[in-house]
Tab-separated table of C-alpha atoms and ligand atoms in Angstrom:
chain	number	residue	atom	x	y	z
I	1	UNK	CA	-9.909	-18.887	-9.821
I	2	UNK	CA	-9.875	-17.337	-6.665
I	3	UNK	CA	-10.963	-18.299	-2.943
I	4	UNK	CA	-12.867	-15.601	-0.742
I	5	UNK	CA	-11.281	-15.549	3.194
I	6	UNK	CA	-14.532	-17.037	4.049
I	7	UNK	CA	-14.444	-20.594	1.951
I	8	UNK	CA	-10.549	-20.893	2.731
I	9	UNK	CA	-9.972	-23.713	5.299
I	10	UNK	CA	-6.317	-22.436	6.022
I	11	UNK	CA	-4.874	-19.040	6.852
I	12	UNK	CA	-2.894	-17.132	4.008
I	13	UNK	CA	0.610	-17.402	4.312
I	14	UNK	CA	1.943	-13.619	4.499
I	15	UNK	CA	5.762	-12.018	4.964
I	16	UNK	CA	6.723	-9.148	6.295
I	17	UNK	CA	9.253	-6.876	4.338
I	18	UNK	CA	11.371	-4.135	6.827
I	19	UNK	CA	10.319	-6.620	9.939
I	20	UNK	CA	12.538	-5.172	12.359
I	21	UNK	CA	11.456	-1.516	11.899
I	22	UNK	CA	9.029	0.053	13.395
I	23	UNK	CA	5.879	-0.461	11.245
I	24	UNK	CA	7.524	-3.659	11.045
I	25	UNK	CA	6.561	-4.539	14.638
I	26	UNK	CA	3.469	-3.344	14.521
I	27	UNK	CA	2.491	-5.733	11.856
I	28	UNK	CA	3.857	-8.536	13.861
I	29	UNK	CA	1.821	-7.618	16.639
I	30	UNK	CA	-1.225	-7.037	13.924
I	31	UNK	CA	-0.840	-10.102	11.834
I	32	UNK	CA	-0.343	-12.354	15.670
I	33	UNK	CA	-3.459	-14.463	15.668
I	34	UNK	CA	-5.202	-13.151	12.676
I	35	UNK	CA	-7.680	-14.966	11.421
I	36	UNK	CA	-7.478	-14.921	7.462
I	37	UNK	CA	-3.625	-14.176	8.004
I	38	UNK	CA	-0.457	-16.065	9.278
I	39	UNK	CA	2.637	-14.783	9.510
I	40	UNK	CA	4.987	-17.219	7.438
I	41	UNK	CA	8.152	-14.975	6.784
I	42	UNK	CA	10.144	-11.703	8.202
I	43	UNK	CA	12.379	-10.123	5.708
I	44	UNK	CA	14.463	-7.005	6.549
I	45	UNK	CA	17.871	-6.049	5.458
I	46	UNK	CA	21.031	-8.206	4.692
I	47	UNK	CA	22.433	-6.720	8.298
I	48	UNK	CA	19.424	-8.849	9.885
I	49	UNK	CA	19.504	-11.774	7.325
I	50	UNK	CA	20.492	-15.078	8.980
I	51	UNK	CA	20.027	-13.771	12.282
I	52	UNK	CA	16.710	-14.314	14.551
I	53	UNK	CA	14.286	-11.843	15.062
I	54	UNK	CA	14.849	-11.140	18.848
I	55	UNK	CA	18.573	-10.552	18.083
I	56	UNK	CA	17.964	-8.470	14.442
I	57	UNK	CA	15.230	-5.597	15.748
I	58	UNK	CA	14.931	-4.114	18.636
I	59	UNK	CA	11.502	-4.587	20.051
I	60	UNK	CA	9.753	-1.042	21.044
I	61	UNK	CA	7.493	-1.473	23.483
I	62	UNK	CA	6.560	-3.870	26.933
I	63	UNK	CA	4.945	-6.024	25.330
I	64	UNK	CA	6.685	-9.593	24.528
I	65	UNK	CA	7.492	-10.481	20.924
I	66	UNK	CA	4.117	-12.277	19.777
I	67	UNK	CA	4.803	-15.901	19.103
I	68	UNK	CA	7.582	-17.684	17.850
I	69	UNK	CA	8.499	-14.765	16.079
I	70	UNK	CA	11.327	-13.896	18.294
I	71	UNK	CA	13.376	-17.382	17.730
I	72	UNK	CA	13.097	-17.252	13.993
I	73	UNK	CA	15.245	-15.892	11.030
I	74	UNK	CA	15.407	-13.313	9.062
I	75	UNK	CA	15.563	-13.661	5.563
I	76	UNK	CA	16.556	-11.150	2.878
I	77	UNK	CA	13.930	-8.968	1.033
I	78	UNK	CA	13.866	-10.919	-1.756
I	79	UNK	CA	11.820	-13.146	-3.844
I	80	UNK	CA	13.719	-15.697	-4.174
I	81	UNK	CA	14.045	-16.352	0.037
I	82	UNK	CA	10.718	-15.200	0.579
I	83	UNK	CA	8.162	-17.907	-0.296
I	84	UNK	CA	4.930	-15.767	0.515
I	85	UNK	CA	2.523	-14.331	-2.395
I	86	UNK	CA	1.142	-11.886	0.035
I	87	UNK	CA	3.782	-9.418	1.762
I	88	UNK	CA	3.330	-6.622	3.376
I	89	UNK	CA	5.999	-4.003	2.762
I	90	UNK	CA	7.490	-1.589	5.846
I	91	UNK	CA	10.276	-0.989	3.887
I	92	UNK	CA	12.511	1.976	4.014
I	93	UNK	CA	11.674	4.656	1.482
I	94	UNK	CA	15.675	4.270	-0.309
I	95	UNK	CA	15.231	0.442	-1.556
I	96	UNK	CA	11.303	-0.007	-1.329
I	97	UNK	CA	11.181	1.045	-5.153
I	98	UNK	CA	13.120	-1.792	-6.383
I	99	UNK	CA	12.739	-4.144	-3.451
I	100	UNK	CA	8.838	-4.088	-3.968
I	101	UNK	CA	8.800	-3.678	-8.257
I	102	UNK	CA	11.287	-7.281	-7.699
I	103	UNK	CA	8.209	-8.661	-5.821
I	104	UNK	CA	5.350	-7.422	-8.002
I	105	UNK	CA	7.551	-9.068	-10.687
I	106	UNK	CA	7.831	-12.738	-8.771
I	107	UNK	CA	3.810	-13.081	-9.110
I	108	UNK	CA	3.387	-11.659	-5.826
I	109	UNK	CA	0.710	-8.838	-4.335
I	110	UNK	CA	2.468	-6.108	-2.292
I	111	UNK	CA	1.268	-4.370	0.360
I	112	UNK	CA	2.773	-0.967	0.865
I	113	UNK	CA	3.403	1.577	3.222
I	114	UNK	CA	6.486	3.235	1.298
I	115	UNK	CA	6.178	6.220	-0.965
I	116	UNK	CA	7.737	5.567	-3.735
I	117	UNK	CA	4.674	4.214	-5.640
I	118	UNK	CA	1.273	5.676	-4.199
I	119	UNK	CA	0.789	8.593	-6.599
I	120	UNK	CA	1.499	6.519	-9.629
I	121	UNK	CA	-1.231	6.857	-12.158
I	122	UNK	CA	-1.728	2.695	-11.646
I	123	UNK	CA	-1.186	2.490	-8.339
I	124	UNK	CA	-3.949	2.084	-5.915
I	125	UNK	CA	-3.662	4.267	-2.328
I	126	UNK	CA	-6.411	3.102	-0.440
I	127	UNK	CA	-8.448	3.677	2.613
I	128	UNK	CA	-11.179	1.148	2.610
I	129	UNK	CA	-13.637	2.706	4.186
I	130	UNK	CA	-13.005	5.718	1.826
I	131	UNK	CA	-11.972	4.785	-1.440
I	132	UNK	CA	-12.317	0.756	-2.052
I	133	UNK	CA	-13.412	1.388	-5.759
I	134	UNK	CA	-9.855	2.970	-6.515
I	135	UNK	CA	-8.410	-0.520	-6.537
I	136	UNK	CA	-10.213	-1.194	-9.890
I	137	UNK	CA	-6.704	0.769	-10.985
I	138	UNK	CA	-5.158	-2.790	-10.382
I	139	UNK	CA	-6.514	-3.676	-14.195
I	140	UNK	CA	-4.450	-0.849	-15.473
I	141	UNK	CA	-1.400	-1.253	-13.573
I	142	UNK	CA	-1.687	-5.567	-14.923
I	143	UNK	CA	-1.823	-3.966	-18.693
I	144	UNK	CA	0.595	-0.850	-18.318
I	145	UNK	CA	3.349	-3.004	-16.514
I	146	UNK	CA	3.521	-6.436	-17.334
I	147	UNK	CA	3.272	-7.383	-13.694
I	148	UNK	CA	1.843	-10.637	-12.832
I	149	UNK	CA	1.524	-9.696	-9.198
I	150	UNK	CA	0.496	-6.065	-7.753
I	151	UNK	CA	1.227	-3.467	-5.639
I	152	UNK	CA	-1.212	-1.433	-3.502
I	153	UNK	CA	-0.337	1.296	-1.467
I	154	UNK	CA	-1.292	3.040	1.535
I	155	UNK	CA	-1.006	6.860	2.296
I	156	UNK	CA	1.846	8.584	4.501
I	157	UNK	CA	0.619	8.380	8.019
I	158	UNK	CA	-0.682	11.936	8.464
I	159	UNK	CA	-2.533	11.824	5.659
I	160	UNK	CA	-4.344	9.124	6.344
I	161	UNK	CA	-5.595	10.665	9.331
I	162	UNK	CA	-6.967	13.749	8.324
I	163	UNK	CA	-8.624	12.156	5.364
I	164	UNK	CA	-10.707	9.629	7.446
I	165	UNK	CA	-11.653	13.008	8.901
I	166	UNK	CA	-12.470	14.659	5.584
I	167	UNK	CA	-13.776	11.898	3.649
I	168	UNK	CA	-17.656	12.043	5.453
I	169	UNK	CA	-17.670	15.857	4.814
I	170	UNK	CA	-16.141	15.999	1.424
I	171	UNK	CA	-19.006	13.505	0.606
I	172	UNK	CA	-21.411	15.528	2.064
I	173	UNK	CA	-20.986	19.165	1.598
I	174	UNK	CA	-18.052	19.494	-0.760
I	175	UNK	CA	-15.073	21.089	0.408
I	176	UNK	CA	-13.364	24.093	-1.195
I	177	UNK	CA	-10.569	25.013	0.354
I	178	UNK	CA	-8.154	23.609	3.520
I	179	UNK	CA	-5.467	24.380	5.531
I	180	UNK	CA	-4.003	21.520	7.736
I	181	UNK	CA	-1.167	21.499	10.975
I	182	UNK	CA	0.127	18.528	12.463
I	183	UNK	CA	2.090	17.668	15.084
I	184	UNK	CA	3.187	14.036	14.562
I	185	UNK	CA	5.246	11.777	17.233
I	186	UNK	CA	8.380	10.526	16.882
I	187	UNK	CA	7.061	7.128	16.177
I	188	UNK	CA	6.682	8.116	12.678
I	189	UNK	CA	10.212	8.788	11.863
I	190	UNK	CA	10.747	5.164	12.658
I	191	UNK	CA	13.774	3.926	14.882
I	192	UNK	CA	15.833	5.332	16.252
I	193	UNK	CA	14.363	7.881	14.507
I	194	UNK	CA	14.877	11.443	15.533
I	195	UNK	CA	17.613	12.448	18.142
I	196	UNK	CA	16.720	13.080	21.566
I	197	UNK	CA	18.572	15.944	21.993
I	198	UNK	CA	16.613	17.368	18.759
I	199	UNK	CA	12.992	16.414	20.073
I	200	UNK	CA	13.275	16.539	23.854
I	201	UNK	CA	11.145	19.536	25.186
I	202	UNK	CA	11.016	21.202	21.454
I	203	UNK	CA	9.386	20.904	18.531
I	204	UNK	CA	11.050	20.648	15.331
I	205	UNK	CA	8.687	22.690	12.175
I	206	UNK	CA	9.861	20.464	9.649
I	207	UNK	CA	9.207	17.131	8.416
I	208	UNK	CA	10.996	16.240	5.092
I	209	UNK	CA	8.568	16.165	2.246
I	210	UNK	CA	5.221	15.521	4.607
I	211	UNK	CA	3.759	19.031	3.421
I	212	UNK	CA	3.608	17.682	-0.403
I	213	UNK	CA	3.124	13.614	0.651
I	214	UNK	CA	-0.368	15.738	2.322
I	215	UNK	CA	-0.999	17.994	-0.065
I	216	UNK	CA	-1.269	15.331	-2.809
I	217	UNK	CA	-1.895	12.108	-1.449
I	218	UNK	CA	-5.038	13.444	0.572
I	219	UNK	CA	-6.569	14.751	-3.059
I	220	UNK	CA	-6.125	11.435	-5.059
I	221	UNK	CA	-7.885	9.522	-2.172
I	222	UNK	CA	-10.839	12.317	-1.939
I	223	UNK	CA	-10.844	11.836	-5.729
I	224	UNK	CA	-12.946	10.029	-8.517
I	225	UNK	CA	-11.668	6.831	-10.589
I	226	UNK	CA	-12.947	7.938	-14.155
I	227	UNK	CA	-12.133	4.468	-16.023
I	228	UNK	CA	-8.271	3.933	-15.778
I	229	UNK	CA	-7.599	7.135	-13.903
I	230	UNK	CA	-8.382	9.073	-10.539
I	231	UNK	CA	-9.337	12.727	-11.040
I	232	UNK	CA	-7.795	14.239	-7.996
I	233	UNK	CA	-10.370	16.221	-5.945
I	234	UNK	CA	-10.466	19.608	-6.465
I	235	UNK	CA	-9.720	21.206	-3.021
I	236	UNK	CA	-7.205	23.924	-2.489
I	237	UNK	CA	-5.117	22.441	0.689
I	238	UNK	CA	-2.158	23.482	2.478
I	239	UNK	CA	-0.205	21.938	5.076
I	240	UNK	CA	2.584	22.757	8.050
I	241	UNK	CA	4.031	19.752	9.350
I	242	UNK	CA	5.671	19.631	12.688
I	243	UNK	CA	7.665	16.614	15.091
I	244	UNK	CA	6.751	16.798	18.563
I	245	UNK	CA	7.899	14.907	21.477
I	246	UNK	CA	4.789	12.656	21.469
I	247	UNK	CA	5.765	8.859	21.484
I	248	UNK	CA	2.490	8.099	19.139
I	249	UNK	CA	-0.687	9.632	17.325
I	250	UNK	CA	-0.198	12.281	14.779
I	251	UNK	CA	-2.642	15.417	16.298
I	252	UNK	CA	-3.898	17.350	13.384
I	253	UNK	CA	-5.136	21.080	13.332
I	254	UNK	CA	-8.186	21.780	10.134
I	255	UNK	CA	-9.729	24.762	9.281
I	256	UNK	CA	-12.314	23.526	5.828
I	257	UNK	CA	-13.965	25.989	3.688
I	258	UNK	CA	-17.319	24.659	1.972
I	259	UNK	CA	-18.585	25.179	-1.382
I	260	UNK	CA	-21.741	26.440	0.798
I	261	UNK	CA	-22.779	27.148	3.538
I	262	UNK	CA	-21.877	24.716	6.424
I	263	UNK	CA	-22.164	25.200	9.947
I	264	UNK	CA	-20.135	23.186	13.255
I	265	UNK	CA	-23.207	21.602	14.243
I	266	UNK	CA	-23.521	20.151	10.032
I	267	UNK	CA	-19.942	19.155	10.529
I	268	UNK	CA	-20.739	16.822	13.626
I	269	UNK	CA	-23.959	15.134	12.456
I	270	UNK	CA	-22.048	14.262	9.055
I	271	UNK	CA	-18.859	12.570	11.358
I	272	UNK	CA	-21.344	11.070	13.334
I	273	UNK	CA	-23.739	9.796	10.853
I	274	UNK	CA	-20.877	8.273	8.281
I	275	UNK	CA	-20.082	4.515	8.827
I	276	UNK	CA	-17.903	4.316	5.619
I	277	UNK	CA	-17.810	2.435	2.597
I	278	UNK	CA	-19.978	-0.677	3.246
I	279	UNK	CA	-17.458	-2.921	1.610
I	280	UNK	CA	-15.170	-1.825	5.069
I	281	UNK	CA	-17.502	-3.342	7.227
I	282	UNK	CA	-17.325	-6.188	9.372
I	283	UNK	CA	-13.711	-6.915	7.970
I	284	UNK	CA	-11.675	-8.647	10.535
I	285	UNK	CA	-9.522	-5.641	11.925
I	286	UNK	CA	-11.704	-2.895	10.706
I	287	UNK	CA	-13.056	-0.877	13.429
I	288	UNK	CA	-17.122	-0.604	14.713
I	289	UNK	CA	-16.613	3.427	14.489
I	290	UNK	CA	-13.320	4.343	11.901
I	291	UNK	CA	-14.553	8.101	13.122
I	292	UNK	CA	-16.014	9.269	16.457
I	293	UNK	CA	-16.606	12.393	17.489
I	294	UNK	CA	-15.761	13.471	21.230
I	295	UNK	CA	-17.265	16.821	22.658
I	296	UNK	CA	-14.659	17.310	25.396
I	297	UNK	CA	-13.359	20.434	25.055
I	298	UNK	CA	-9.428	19.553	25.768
I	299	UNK	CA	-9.795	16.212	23.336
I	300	UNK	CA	-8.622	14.481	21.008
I	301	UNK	CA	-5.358	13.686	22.966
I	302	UNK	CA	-2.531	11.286	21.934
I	303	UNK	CA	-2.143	9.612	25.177
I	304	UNK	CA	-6.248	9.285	25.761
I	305	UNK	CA	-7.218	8.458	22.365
I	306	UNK	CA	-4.547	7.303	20.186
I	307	UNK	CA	-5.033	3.247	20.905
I	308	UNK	CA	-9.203	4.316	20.588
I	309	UNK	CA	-10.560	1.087	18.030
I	310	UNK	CA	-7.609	-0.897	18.370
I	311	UNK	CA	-5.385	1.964	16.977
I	312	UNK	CA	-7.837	2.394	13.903
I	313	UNK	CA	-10.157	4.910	14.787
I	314	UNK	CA	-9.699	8.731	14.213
I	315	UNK	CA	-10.667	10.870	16.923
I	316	UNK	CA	-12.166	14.598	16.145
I	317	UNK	CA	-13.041	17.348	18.345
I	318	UNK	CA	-13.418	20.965	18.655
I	319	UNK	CA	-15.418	21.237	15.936
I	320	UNK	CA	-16.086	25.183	15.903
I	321	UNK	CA	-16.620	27.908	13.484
I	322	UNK	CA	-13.648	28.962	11.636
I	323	UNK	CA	-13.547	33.143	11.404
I	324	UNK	CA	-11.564	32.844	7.923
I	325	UNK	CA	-13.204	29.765	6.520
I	326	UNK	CA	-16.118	27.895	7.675
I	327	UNK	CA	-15.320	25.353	10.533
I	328	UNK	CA	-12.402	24.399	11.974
I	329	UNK	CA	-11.427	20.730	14.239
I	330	UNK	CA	-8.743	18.515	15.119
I	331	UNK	CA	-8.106	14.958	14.491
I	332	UNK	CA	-6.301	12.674	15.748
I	333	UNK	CA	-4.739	9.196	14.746
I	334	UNK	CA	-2.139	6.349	15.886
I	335	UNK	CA	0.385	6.814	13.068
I	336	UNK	CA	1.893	2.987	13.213
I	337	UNK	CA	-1.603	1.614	13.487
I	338	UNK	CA	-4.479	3.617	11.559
I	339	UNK	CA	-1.447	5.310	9.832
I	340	UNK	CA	0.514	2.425	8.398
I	341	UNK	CA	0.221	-1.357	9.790
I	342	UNK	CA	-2.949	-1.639	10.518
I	343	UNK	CA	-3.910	0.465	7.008
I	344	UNK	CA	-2.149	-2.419	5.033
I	345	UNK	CA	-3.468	-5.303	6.609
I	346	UNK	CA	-7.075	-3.527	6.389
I	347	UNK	CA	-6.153	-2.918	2.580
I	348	UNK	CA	-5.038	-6.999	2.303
I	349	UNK	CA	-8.536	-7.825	3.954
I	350	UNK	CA	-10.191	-5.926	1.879
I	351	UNK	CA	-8.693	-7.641	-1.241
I	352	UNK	CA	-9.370	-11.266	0.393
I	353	UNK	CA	-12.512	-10.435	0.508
I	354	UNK	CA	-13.238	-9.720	-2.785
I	355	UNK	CA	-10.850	-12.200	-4.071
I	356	UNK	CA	-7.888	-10.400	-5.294
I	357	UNK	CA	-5.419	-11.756	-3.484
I	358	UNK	CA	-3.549	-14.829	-5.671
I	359	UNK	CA	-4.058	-18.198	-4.850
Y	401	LIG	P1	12.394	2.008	10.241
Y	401	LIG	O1	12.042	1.821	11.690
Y	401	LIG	O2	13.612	2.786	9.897
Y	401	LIG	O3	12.508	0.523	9.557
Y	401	LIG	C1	13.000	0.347	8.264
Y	401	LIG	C2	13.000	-1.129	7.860
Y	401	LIG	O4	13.558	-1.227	6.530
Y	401	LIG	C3	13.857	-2.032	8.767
Y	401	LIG	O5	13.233	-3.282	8.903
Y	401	LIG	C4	15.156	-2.218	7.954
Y	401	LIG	O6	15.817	-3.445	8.205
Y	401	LIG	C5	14.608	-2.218	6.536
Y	401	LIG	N1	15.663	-1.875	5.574
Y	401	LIG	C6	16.457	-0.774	5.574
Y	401	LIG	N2	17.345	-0.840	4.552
Y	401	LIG	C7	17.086	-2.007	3.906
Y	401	LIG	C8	17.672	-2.661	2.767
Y	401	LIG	N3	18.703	-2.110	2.101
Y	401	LIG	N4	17.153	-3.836	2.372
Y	401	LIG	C9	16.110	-4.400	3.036
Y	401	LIG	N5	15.526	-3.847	4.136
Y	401	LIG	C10	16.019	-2.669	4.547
Y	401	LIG	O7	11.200	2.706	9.447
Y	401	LIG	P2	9.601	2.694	9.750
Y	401	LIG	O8	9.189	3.887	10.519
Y	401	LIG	O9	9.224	1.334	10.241
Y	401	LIG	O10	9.008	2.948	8.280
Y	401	LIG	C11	8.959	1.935	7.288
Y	401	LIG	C12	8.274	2.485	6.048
Y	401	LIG	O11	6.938	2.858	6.385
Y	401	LIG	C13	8.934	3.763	5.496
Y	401	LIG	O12	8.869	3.755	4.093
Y	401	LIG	C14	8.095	4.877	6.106
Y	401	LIG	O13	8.147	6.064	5.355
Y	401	LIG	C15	6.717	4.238	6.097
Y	401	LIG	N6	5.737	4.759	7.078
Y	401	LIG	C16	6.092	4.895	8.394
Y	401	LIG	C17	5.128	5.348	9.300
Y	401	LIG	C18	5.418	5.541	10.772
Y	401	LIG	O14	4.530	6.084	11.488
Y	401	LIG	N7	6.589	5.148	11.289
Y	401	LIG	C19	3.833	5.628	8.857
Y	401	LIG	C20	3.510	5.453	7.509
Y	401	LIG	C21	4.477	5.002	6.646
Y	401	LIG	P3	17.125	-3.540	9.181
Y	401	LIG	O15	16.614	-3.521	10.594
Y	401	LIG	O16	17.699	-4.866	8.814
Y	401	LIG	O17	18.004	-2.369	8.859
């Protein structure tokens, strides 16, 4: 049987898998002082095994390592040194496949910001406040793989952004057509990421494989479950994706075209108006507002608005008509927060509170 966060008496042990990267961090600093959550394990590669955390990663940021996480050790990515049923996967794209398949094997429910798995058929790539129904998929994946634990994915970080921006007008009005532009920070190639002689006062129009990761990931969130399946929805989206020397929050250019007629002023009262899935609300880390709406006419900005909600809120503005399609706005995120970290431990709320996390 299973136990709701509310009638537990203890915190859930969790680990952390890829500690020392950067989404790493950011779920040490998510998961310090959480209150359905404590962090029990970090994992990371067999470089930083046997070696404490201060020592393994190197902390970005001026904040202090939260804790006692700095004095203790690594462990391997594995299930057999990793005692944790919950664990929360920052893993790097090249090993998360087998790393987290290994866990979902050992009983245990992963949490995962990789992309190997999230547009699996089975695979659930949530955004609570937009799609919490789509992890009904965890039946299917139990029958199709044998698994006695799970895994449950979140979207790329760019994604993730401009669909918390989409989801309250695709719900509304229906939307047709969509062309997207980003400009992400350097954050979100990790660390040490992208060379500073490649990023310093330029801009770099290519992001490996972030065009498709957008241009499919944003469609099976927007989409339908229909019994064991999500019917991707049917918007005709492209997407640019560009690095720019921004240290976080992914800014993202949209110009939407509506199945009818739709005007700016529609456009705001529908951001304004949505709250989100109800089943979002009043979670520990989920934001009051996941959207708001500023009218400033140089906003959203990454260094104003990025940290807005704790890191979880999405920030729109200059919502205008579009000459070509209908209306056109930016949107803007924090890419290791909204955008990966603080997705995942949303996603792992979500599931305590509905009791689908083991134990
Ligand atoms: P990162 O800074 O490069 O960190 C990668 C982590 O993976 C490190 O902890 C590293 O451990 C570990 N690792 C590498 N090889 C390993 C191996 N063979 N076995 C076990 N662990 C290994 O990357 P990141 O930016 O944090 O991204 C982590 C994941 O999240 C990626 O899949 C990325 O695509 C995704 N993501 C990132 C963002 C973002 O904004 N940065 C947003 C959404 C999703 P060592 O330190 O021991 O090498």
């Amino acid at each position: 049987m299973t136990t709701t966060a509310s009638a537990r008496r203890t915190r859930r042990r969790v680990a952390v898998l890829g500690a020392t990267g950067a989404v790493g961090q950011a779920f040490i600093r998510r998961l310090a002082n959480h209150p359905w959550f404590e962090l029990a394990e970090v994992a990371a590669s067999e470089r930083s095994a046997g070696r404490p955390y201060a020592e393994a990663a190197r902390w970005i940021g001026t904040d202090r390592i939260p804790g006692d996480i700095a004095g203790r050790r690594v462990v391997a990515c594995d299930p057999d040194a990793v005692t944790a049923d919950v664990v929360f996967s920052a893993l790097d794209a090249s090993v998360a496949g087998d790393v987290e398949a290994a866990f979902a094997r050992a009983g245990r429910t992963v949490l995962s910001n990789a992309r190997n798995y999230r547009m699996d058929d089975d695979v659930p790539l949530v955004i609570p406040e937009v799609n919490a129904g789509h992890l009904a998929l965890l039946e299917t994946q139990r029958r199709k793989r044998g698994w006695p634990g799970a895994i449950v994915a979140n979207a790329n970080c760019s994604t993730i952004v401009a669909v918390l921006a989409l989801a309250p007008l695709h719900e509304r009005f229906g939307i047709e057509r969509l062309f997207i532009s980003t400009m992400q920070a350097v954050s979100g190639a990790g660390y040490p990421g992208v060379p500073s002689l490649d990023i310093l006062g330029n801009v770099v129009p290519y992001i490996s494989g972030e065009e498709e990761k957008i241009e499919t990931e944003s469609l099976k969130m927007l989409g339908r479950l229909d019994g064991d399946h999500i019917v991707p929805a049917a918007i005709g989206v492209t997407a640019h994706t560009n690095r720019v020397p921004v240290e976080h929050g992914h800014t993202i250019c949209m110009s939407l075209g509506f199945g009818s007629r739709v005007s700016p002023d529609d456009v705001r009262r529908a951001l304004e108006e949505w709250q989100g899935d109800e089943r979002a609300r009043g979670l520990p880390t989920a934001p009051a507002h996941p959207v708001e709406v500023t009218s400033e006419a140089d906003r959203p900005q990454p260094r104003r608005d990025a940290d807005r909600g704790n890191g979880m809120t999405v920030t729109v503005g200059r919502i205008r008509r579009d000459p070509v399609l209908d209306v056109k706005l930016v949107a803007l995120g924090h890419n290791i927060v909204r955008g990966a970290a603080g997705a995942s431990v949303l996603n792992a709320e979500l599931m305590e509170h509905n009791g689908m996390l083991p134990g």
